[in-house]
Structures are given as C-alpha cells and as structure tokens.
Coordinates of C-alpha atoms in Angstrom, one line a residue:
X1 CA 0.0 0.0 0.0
X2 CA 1.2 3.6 -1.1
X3 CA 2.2 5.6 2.1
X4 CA 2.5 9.2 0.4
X5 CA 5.9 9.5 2.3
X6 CA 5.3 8.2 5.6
X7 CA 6.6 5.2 7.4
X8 CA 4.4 3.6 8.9
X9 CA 4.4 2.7 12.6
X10 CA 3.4 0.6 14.5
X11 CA 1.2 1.9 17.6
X12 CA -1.8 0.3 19.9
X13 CA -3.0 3.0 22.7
X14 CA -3.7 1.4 26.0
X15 CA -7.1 1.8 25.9
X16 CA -7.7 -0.8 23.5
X17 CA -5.9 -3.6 25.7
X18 CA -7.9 -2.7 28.7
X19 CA -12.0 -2.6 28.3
X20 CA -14.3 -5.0 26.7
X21 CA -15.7 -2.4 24.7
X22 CA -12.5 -2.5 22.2
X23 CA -12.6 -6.3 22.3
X24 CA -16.4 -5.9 21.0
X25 CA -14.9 -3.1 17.9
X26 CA -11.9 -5.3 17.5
X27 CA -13.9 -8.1 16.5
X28 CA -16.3 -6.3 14.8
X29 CA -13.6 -4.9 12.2
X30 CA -12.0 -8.0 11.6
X31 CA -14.0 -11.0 13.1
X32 CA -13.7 -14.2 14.6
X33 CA -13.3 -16.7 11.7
X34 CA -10.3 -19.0 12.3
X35 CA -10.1 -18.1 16.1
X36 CA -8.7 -21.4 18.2
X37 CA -11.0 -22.4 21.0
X38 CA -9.7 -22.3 24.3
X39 CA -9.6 -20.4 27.9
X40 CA -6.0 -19.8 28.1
X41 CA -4.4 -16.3 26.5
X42 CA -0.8 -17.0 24.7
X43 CA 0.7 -15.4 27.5
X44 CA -0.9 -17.8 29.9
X45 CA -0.3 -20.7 27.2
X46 CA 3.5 -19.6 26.6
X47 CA 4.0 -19.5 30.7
X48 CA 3.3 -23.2 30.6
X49 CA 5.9 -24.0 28.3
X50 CA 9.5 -25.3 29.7
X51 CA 11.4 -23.4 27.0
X52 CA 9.7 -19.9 26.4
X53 CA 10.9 -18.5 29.5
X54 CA 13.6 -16.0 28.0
X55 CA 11.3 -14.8 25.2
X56 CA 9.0 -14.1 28.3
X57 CA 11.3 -11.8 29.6
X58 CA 11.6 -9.9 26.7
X59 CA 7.8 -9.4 26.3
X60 CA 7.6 -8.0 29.8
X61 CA 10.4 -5.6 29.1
X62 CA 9.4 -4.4 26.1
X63 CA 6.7 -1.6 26.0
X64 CA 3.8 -1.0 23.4
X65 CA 4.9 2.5 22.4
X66 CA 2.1 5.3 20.8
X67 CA 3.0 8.3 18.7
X68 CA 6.5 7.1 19.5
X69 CA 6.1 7.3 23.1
X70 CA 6.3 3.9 25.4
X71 CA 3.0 3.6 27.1
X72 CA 2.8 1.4 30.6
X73 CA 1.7 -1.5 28.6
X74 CA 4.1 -3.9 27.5
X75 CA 3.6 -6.8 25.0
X76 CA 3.1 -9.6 27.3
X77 CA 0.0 -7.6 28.5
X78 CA -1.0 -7.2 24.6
X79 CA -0.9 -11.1 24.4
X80 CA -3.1 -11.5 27.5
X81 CA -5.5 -9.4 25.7
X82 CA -8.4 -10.6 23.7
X83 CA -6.8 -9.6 20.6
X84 CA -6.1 -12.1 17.9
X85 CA -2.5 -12.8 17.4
X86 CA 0.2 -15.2 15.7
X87 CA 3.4 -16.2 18.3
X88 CA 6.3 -17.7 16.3
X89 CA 8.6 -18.2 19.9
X90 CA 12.4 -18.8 19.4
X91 CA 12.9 -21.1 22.6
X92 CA 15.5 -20.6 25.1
X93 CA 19.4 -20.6 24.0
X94 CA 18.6 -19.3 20.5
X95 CA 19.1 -15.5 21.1
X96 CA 20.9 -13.0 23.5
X97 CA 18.1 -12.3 26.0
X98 CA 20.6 -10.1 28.2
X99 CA 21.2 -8.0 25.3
X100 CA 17.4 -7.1 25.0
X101 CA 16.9 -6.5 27.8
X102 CA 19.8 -4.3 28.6
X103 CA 18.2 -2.4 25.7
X104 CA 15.0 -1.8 27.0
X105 CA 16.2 0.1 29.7
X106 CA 16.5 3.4 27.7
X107 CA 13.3 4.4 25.6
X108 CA 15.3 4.3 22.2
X109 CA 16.4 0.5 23.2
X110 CA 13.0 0.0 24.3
X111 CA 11.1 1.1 20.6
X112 CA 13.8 -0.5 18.8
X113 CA 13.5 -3.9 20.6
X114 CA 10.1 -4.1 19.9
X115 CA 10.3 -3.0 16.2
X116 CA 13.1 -5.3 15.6
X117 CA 12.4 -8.3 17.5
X118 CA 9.5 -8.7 19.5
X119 CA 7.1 -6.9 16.9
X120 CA 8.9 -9.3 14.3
X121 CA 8.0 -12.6 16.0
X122 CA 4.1 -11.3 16.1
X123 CA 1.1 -10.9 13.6
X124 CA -2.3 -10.3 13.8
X125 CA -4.8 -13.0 13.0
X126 CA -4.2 -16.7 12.9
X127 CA -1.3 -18.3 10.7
X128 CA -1.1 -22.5 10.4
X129 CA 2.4 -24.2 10.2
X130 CA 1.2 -25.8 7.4
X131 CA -0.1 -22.3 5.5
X132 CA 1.9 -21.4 2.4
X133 CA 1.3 -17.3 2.4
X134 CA 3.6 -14.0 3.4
X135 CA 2.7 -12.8 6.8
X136 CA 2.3 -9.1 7.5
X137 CA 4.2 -8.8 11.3
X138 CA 3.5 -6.4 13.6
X139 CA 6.3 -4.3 12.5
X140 CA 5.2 -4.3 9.1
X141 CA 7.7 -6.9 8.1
X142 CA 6.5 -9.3 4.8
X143 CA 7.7 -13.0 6.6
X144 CA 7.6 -16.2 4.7
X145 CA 5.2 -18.8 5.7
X146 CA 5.7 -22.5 4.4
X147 CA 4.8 -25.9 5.9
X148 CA 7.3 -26.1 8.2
X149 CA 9.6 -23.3 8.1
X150 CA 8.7 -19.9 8.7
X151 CA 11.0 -17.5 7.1
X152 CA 13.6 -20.2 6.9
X153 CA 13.4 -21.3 10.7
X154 CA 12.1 -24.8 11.4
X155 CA 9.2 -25.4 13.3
X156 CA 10.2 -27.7 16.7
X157 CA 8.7 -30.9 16.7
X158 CA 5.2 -31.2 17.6
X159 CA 5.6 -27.8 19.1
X160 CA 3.5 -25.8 16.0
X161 CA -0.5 -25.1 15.9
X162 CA -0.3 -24.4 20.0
X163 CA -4.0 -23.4 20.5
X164 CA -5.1 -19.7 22.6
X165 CA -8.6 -18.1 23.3
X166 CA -7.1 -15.1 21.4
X167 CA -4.7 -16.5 19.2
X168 CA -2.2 -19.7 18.2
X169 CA 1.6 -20.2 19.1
X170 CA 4.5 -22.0 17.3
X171 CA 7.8 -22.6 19.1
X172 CA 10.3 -22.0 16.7
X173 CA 13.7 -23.4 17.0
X174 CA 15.5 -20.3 16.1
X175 CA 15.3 -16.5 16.5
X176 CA 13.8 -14.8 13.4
X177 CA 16.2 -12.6 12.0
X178 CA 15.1 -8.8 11.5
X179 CA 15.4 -7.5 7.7
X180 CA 15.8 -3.8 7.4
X181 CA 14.4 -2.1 4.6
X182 CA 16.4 0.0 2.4
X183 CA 15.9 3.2 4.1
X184 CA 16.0 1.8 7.5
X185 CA 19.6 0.1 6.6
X186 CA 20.7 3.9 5.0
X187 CA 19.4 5.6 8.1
X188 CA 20.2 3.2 10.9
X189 CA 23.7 1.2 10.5
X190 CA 26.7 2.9 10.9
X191 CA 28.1 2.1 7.7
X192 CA 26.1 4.0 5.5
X193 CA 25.7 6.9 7.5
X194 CA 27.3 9.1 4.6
X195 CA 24.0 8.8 2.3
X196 CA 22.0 8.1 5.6
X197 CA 22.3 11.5 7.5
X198 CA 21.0 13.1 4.6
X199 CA 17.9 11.3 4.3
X200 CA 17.7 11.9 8.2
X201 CA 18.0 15.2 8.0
X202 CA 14.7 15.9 6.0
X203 CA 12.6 13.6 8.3
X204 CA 9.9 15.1 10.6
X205 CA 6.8 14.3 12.3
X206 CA 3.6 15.4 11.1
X207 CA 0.2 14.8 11.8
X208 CA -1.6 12.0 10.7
X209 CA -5.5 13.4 10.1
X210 CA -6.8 10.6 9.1
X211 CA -5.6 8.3 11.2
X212 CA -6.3 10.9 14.5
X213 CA -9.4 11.3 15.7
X214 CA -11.5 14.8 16.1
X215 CA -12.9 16.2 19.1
X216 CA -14.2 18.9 17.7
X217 CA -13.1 22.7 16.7
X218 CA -11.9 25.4 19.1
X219 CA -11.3 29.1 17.6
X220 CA -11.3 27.6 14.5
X221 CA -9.0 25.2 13.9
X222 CA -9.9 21.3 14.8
X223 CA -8.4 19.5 18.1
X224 CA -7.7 16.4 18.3
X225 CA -8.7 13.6 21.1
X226 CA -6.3 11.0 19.9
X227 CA -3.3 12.6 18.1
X228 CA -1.4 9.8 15.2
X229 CA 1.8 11.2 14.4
X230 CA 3.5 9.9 11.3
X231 CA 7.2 10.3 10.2
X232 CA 7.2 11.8 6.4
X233 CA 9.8 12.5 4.5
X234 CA 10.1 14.9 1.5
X235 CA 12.2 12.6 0.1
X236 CA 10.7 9.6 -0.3
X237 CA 8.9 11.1 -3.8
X238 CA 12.4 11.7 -4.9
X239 CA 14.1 8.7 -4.8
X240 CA 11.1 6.0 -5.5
X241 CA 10.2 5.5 -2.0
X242 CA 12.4 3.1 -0.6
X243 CA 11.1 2.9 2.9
X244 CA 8.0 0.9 1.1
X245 CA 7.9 -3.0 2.0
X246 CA 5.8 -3.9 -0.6
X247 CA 8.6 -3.0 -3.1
X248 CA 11.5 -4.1 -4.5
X249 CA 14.9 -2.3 -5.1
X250 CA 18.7 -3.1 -5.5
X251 CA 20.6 -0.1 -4.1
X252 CA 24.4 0.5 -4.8
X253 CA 25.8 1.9 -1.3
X254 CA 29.4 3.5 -1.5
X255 CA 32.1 2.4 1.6
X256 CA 32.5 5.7 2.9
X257 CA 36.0 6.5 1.7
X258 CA 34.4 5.6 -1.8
X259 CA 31.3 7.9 -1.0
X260 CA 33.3 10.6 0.2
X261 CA 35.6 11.0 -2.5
X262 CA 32.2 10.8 -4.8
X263 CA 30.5 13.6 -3.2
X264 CA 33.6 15.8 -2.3
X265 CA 34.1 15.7 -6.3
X266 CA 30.2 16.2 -6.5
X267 CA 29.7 19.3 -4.5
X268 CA 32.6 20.8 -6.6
X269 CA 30.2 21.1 -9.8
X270 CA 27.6 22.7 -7.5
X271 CA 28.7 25.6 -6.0
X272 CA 25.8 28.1 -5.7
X273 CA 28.2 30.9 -4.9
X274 CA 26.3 33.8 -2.9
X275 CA 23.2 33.1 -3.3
X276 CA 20.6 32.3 -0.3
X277 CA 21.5 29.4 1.3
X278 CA 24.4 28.5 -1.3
X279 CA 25.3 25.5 1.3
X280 CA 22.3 23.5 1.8
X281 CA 21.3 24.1 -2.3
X282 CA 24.7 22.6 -2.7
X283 CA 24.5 19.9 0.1
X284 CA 20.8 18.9 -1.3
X285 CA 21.6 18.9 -5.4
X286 CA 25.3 17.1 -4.7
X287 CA 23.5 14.3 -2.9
X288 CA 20.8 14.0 -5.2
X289 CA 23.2 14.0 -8.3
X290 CA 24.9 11.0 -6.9
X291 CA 22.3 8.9 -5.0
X292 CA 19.2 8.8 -8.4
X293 CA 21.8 6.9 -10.0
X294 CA 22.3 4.3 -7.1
X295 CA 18.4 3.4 -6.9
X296 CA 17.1 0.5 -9.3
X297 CA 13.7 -0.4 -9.1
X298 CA 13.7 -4.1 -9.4
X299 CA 10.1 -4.4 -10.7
X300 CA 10.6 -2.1 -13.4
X301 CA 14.4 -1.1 -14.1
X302 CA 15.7 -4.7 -13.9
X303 CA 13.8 -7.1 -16.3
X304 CA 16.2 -7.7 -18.2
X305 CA 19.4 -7.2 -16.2
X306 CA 21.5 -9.3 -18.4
X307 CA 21.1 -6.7 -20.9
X308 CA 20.3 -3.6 -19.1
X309 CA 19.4 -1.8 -15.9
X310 CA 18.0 1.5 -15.7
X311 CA 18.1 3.7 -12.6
X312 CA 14.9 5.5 -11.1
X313 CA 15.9 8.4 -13.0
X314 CA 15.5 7.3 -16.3
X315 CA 13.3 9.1 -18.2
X316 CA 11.3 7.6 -21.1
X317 CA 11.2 10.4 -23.2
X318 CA 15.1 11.5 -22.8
X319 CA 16.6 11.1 -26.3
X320 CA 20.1 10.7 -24.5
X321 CA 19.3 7.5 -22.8
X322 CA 21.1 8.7 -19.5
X323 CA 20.7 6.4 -16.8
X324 CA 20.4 3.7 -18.6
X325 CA 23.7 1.2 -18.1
X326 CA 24.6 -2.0 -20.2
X327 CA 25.8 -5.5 -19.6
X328 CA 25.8 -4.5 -15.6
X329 CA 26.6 -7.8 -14.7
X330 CA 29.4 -8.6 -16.9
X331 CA 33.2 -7.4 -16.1
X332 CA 32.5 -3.7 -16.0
X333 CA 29.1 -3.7 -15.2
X334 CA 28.4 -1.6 -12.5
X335 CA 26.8 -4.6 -10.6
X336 CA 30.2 -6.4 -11.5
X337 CA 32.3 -7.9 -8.8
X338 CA 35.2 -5.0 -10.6
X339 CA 32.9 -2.3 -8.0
X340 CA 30.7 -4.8 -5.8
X341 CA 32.3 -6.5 -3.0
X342 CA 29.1 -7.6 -1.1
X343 CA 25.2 -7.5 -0.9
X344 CA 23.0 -7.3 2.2
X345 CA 19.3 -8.7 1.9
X346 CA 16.9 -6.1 2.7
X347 CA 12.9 -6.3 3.6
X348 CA 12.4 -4.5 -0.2
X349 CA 15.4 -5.7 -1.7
X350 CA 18.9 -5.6 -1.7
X351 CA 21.8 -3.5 -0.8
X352 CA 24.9 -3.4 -3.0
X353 CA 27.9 -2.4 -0.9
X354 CA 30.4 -0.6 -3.4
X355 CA 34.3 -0.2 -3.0
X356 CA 34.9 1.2 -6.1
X357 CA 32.7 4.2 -7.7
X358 CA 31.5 2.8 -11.1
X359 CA 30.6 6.4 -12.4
X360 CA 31.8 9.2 -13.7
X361 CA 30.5 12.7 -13.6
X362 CA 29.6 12.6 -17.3
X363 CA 27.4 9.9 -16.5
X364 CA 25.2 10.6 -13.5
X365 CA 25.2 14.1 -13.5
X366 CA 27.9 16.5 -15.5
X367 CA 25.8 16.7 -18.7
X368 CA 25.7 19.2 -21.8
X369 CA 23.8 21.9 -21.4
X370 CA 21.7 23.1 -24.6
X371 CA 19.8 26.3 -25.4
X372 CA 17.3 26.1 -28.4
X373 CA 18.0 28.8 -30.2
X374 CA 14.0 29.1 -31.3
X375 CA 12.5 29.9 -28.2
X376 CA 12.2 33.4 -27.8
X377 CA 12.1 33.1 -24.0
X378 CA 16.0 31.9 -24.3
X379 CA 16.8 35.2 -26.2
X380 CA 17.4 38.0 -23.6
X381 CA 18.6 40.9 -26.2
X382 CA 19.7 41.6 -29.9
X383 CA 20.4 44.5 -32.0
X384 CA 20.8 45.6 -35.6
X385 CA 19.0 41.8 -36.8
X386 CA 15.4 40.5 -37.2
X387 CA 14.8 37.0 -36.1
X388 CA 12.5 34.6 -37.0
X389 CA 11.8 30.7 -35.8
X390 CA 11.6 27.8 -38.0
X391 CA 10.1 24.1 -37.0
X392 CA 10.5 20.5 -37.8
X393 CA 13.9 19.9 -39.9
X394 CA 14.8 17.1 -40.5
X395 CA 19.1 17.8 -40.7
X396 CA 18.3 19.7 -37.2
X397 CA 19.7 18.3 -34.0
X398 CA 16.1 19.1 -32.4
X399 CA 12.8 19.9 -33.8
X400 CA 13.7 23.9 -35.2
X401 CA 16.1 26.4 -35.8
X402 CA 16.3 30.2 -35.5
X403 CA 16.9 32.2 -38.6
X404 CA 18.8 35.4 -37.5
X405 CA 18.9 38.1 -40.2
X406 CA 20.7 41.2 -40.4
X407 CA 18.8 44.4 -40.2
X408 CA 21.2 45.8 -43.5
X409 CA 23.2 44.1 -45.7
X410 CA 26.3 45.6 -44.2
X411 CA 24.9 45.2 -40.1
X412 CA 27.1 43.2 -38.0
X413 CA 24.3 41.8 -35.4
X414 CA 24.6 40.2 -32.0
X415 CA 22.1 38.0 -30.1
X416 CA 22.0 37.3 -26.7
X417 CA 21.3 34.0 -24.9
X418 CA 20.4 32.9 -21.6
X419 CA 22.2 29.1 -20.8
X420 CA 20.3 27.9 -17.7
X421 CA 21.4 25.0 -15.3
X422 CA 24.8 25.5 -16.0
X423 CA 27.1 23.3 -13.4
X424 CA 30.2 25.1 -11.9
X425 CA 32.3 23.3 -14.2
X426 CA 34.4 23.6 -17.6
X427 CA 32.5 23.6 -20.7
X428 CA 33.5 23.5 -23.9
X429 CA 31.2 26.4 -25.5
X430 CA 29.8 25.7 -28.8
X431 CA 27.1 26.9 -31.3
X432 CA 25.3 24.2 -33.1
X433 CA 25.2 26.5 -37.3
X434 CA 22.9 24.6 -40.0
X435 CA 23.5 25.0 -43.7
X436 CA 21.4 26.8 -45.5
X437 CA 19.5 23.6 -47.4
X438 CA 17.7 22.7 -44.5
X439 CA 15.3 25.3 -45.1
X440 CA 15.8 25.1 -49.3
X441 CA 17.5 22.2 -50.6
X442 CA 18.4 23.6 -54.2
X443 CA 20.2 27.3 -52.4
X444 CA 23.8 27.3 -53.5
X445 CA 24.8 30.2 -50.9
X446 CA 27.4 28.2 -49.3
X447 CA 29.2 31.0 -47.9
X448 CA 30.2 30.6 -44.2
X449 CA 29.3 32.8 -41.2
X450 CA 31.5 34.5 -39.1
X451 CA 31.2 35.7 -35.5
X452 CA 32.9 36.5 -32.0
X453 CA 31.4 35.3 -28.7
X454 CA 31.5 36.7 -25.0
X455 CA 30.1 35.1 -22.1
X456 CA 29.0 37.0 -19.0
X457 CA 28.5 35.3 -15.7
X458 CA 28.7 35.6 -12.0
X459 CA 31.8 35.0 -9.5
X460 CA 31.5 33.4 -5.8
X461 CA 30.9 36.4 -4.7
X462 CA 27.9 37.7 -6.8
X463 CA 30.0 39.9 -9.2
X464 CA 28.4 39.7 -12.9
X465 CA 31.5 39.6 -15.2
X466 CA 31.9 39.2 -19.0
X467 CA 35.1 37.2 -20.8
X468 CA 35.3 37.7 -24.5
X469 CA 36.3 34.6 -26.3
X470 CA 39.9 35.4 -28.7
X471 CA 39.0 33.9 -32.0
X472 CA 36.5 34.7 -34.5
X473 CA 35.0 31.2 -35.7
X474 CA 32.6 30.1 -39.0
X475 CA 30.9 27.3 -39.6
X476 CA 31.3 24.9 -42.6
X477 CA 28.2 25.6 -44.6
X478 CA 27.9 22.2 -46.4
X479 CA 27.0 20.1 -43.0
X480 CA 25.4 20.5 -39.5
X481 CA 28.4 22.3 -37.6
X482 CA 29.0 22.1 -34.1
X483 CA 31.3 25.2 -33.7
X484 CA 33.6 25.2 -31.1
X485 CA 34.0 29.0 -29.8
X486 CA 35.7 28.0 -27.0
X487 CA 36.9 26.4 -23.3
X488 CA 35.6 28.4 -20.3
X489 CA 35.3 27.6 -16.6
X490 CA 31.8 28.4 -15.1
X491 CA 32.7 29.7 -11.1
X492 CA 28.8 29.3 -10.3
X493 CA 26.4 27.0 -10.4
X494 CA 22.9 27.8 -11.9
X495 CA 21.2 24.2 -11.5
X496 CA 17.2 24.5 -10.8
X497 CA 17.6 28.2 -9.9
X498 CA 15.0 30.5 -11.3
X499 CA 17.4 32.6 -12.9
X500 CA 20.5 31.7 -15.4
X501 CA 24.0 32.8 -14.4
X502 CA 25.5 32.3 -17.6
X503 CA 24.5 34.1 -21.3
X504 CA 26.0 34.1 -24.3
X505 CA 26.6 36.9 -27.0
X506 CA 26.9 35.5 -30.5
X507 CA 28.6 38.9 -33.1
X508 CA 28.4 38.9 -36.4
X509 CA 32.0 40.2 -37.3
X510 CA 32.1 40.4 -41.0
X511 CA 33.6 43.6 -42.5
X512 CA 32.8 45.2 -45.5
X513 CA 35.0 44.0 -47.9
X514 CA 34.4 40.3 -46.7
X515 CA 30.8 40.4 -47.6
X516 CA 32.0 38.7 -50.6
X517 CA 33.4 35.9 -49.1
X518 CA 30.9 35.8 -45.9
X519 CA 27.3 35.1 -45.2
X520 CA 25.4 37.2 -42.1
X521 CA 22.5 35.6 -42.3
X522 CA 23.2 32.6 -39.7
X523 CA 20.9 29.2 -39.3
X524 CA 21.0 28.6 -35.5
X525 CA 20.4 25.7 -33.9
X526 CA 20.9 26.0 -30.5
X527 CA 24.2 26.9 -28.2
X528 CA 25.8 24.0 -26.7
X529 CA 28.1 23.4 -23.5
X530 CA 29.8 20.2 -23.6
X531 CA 31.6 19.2 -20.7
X532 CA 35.1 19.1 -20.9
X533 CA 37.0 17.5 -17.3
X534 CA 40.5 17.8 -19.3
X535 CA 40.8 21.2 -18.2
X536 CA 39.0 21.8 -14.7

C-alpha cells in the first residue's frame, strides 16, 4: 500500500488492551473466523511452556509505544489481551536475551526492541504451520510462511498449531532474524551513515488526520482527542520510495572512503556561490546528483538485467538514454564484482555495498547543457537583426532552428542568450550553425558565417562579469556544424535556480570587404556546452 511518504508505525493505545468495549470493535472490524478455542491467553499458554521463559522476559520488558512514546503496557500484556495474534517463539538458547533487555532500559532501546524483535516474532490474526502465504508482522515486516519453516526457521517438533482463546503459538527453533528495509539500513547502521544523515535530516513528524481522531473545533482550527503522528519524508517522492515494503529495489551503497571521495568531487560542480543558502542548495543537489543513479527499481528497471538496468531516474522520453547502463553484470558492469564486493538482503530488496565508484560525472550528473535557439524566451537581447523561428527539420539536432537576419546588408548583429542550469564546471562552448539547405534544398549560398562570442556570468561572490572569447570562428556551410567557440570555466552553479547565471553573445564580425566571401544571415540551432573535465 502507497504511504505518500510516511513510514508507517506501528502503535496500539492502551485503551484498546484494557475494556471490553474494544474487544467488542476489535472483533467487529475483523471477526472471529479461524479463532482457536480455548480459555487460556498466549501469555498464559506460553508460561506453561518449559522453554519460552527467555522470550517471556523480553515481552515484559518491552513496552507498546504510541506516537512514539512507550506507554505502561508492554507486550506480554498485549498477548493477555483478547486480541487475535500469531506467536512464532524462538525457545531458550537461541538469542541473546541479556542484550534485550539491557536495551530496554533506555526508551530508544525499548522502541527498537520491539520493532526489531519482539514486533517481528508477532502478527495479527491466525497463521497454520502448514499455511503457504507471506505474513504481515507487527512491525510491518513481509515474513515467509511454508509448511514447516517460517522465514527459513524450522518449526520444533510437535511444538506448532499451540492453540489460545485469542490467538495460536508456534515454538520455533531459532530467533527470526530482522530484515531492514532499504531506508532503515541507509538511516540506521553505521556504515552507511554518509548517504543516511541526509535522508535523516529531511525527516519530521507530522500529523496524521486521518488516522487521529477529532474532538471537535476550538477558535477555528480542529483538536484532536487521539493525536497519530506519522514520520514523512520529503524525500521519499524523490528517490522511488524506498522505505515501502511492498517494493523491491537493488541499491548501490558507496564504503565511505568511496562515498566521500564521490560527493567531495560532487559538490565541486555545484557551487551556488552567494546566493541564499548557497550550502544546503549545494549539500541537497550534490547528494541527489549522486544517490538517483544508485536506486534500481527491481520491478521495473531490472527485467532484463543481463542486458540492461535503468536507474529511477530514467526518463522515457530522454533522447540521450542517461541512466540507462549495459551489460551491468558482466566485467564492467556496475553490478560487476570490478565495484561490488558484497550484498546485504533487505525487507524490499537488496543493498549493493560498493568499494569502487562505477561512475563518472559525465554519466550521472555532469551533462551538456543546450539552449534552443528558437524559443524566444531563451533570447534575452539583440540588435541591428530580425529573427525569425523555424520548426520540424529534419538535418536539425532538435525539432527547429532560428533564422537570424541582419537588419542591413552591411549590419554586424549580436544575439543574446540565456544558458540555464549551467554546473560550476568547464565547458566547452559551442554553437550548433545549419546549412542553409535545410530550409531550401536547391540554395547554393554556401558561404560561411563569421562571428565572435563573450560570455558573462557571476563570480563566488555575486559579481556579474563578461570574458570575451579570442577567435573569431565560422561554420562549414555544407554540414550540421558544431562550432567550437571556445573552453571556459563556469565559477557558479545555476542548476534548478530560477534565474540563469551564464549568457551568451553571439557577433556577427564580417567587415565590409568580406561580404563577398561571408554570409550574415546565420541558421542557428541551438548553443551548446559540452563538458570538458581535461581542463577543470
């Protein structure tokens, strides 16, 4: 089920375990159907068994927490209750029940005990040895049933299908081991805390509405009897929700002297400069560069991983095919044993732990930047030329062109474009020129266009500056020419800003007696910054 960004947890208020009343709503909502008979309570049915007595322990250590708060009943009350459960029991011997309960002495040990192993040993409703199903646990968990394994533990003898008034037991003969999610294992272990602390530090609790329940509205705005607190995450839409159970994803997770060396190179090409708050922009778009790219969605990006695998940034529609990566298996591949040294089974998948970085800038994140030359809302100024847009040619690198005329025969124009979501990296700075057949296939005017180029653009500290580039250049007028005007280093990063840092001034710079030999009319595709690492 789709969570719209919040992580669902587990909570039961008191209230519910302590009047008849609830039992009666309980067993309205979901009914009796399957319920053992018997006058014993699990608790009461586990206290008479000669092995249980350290899982015992655990349950009355461990509280029942609401709105992540511990309330003063603990689960060994739940299971006295007349709610309906499932008790797979690990018997004595088979986990560290001094550990636990050291743990639930603090509140944090407490809530985490619970999530990760009592709640996991726990389900609502009623669940036969011999069913073949996956069981929804307490802590939300998806455990394996089959006859007679549950999630890979054996059953002990004789000791499965343990009849309760509120429930059924099986003594297991092993601890069931807790399987983090992919978010939980980014957020939690120590060894990813690189990518986890940023994940962690967009998390906050919010009010669950639905879930709370109204007591009615005072000066306007509604109050709340029973208060449900959810943890959201902003980020969660970003990155294909990976704190979801019901899916499945491989995740590629950097050692942290690989990560670090990956982002330190990252937040190079994203320096915002002086702009308001140039750091977290910086912090926020450097992670995100690196971390779409490490996300595969196994439902949908991995069908055919022999061949292919596409990250959850792909986009359908993006003529470049980025994200998409080839043979990711084979030697190479960035699932290849050449960058993976290990993988750790999650609840939704798996996690890939890297020690080599399989990418380059170029491909996750350091793209060209292009500027159609047609729309009019890339021009930002022009002078002693007319302009006009053309659509759908065929020799044309996208769908149109922009046909820039001078305003005499002798006027030496200029046009100026803005280049948006530039990176704060070297560029090599081209203009894509078309030959003049692409509008009229029989025009013999084959004579070349010249022109000079500046660039203006902001420094760190917010100063708008202008560098003019040294040659003149011309196209060849037979082909599709990708002019290269020059190299130039971009100090600031313009990257999902509402305003570009970087323009471009194309000159016309043909003098009089070249008019022969020259051609000012100019067949503009679009202006192009290709990425050039040689020289950063």
């Amino acid at each position: 089920m789709k969570t719209d960004n919040k992580i669902k947890m587990f909570a039961v208020a008191a209230t519910v375990l302590a009047t008849a009343a609830c039992t009666d709503t309980w067993d309205e909502h979901y009914g009796n159907e399957g319920r053992p008979v018997s006058d014993k309570s699990l608790l009461q049915v586990m206290e008479e068994q000669r092995d249980l007595g350290d899982f015992l322990k655990v349950l009355r250590a461990t509280h029942v927490f609401n709105n992540n708060k511990p309330t003063n009943v603990t689960y060994a009350d739940l299971l006295a209750s007349d709610q309906t459960f499932t008790v797979w029991a690990p018997k004595d011997g088979q986990f560290n029940v001094d550990s636990l309960l050291e743990e639930c002495l603090t509140v944090s040990g407490d809530s985490m005990c619970g999530q990760h192993f009592v709640q996991n040993h726990i389900a609502h409703f009623i669940t036969n040895s011999t069913d073949m199903k996956s069981v929804l646990m307490l802590n939300n968990k998806y455990l394996d049933a089959s006859p007679g394994f549950f999630q890979g533990v054996t059953y002990e003898s004789g000791r499965a299908n343990e009849a309760a008034k509120n429930g059924i037991l099986h003594v297991l003969s092993g601890e069931l081991p807790y399987l983090y999610n992919v978010y939980e294992a980014l957020t939690t272990l120590s060894e990813y805390s690189g990518i986890g602390s940023f994940f962690k530090r967009y998390e906050k609790l919010e009010l669950d509405e639905n879930s709370s329940i109204q007591s009615g509205i005072v000066d306007g705005n509604i109050v709340y009897s029973d208060s449900v607190m959810v943890t959201t995450n902003i980020l969660f839409s970003r990155f294909d929700r990976i704190n979801e159970e019901d899916s499945s994803f491989i995740m590629l997770v950097p050692e942290t002297r690989v990560w670090d060396k990956a982002y330190d190179e990252a937040q190079s090409y994203f320096n915002y400069g002086s702009v308001n708050q140039a750091d977290s922009l910086q912090r926020l778009y450097a992670h995100q560069a690196l971390i779409r790219d490490l996300v595969y969605n196994r439902n949908i990006g991995c069908s055919h991983m022999a061949d292919s695998v596409y990250s959850i940034a792909y986009n359908k529609y993006d003529e470049e095919r980025r994200h998409v990566y080839y043979k990711p298996l084979a030697a190479g591949g960035i699932f290849s044993s050449d960058f993976v040294r290990d993988t750790m089974a999650c609840s939704n998948g798996a996690i890939y732990n890297l020690y080599e970085w399989p990418f380059n800038p170029e491909d996750i994140y350091f793209y060209p930047v292009k500027t159609e030359a047609e729309y009019e809302s890339m021009m930002t100024d022009y002078e002693d030329c007319t302009y006009a847009s053309r659509s759908s040619v065929a020799d044309s690198i996208s769908d149109g062109y922009l046909v820039i005329s001078p305003r005499t025969n002798s006027s030496n124009w200029t046009m100026e474009f803005q280049v948006p979501n530039v990176l704060s990296g070297t560029y090599d700075v081209c203009a894509v020129v078309l030959p003049r057949t692409v509008y009229n296939a029989s025009d013999r005017n084959f004579r070349p266009c010249k022109f000079t180029a500046s660039i203006s653009y902001e420094t760190e500290d917010g100063v708008e500056q202008t560098y003019d580039f040294e040659d003149e250049v011309q196209n060849d007028p037979y082909r599709v020419d990708t002019v290269k005007i020059g190299t130039f280093t971009v100090p600031v990063c313009s990257y999902g800003q509402p305003d570009a840092k970087v323009h471009l001034t194309l000159e016309c710079s043909i003098s009089r007696s070249e008019s022969g030999r020259y051609n000012r009319e100019m067949y503009l595709d679009c202006l192009y910054f290709k990425p050039n690492r040689e020289e950063k």
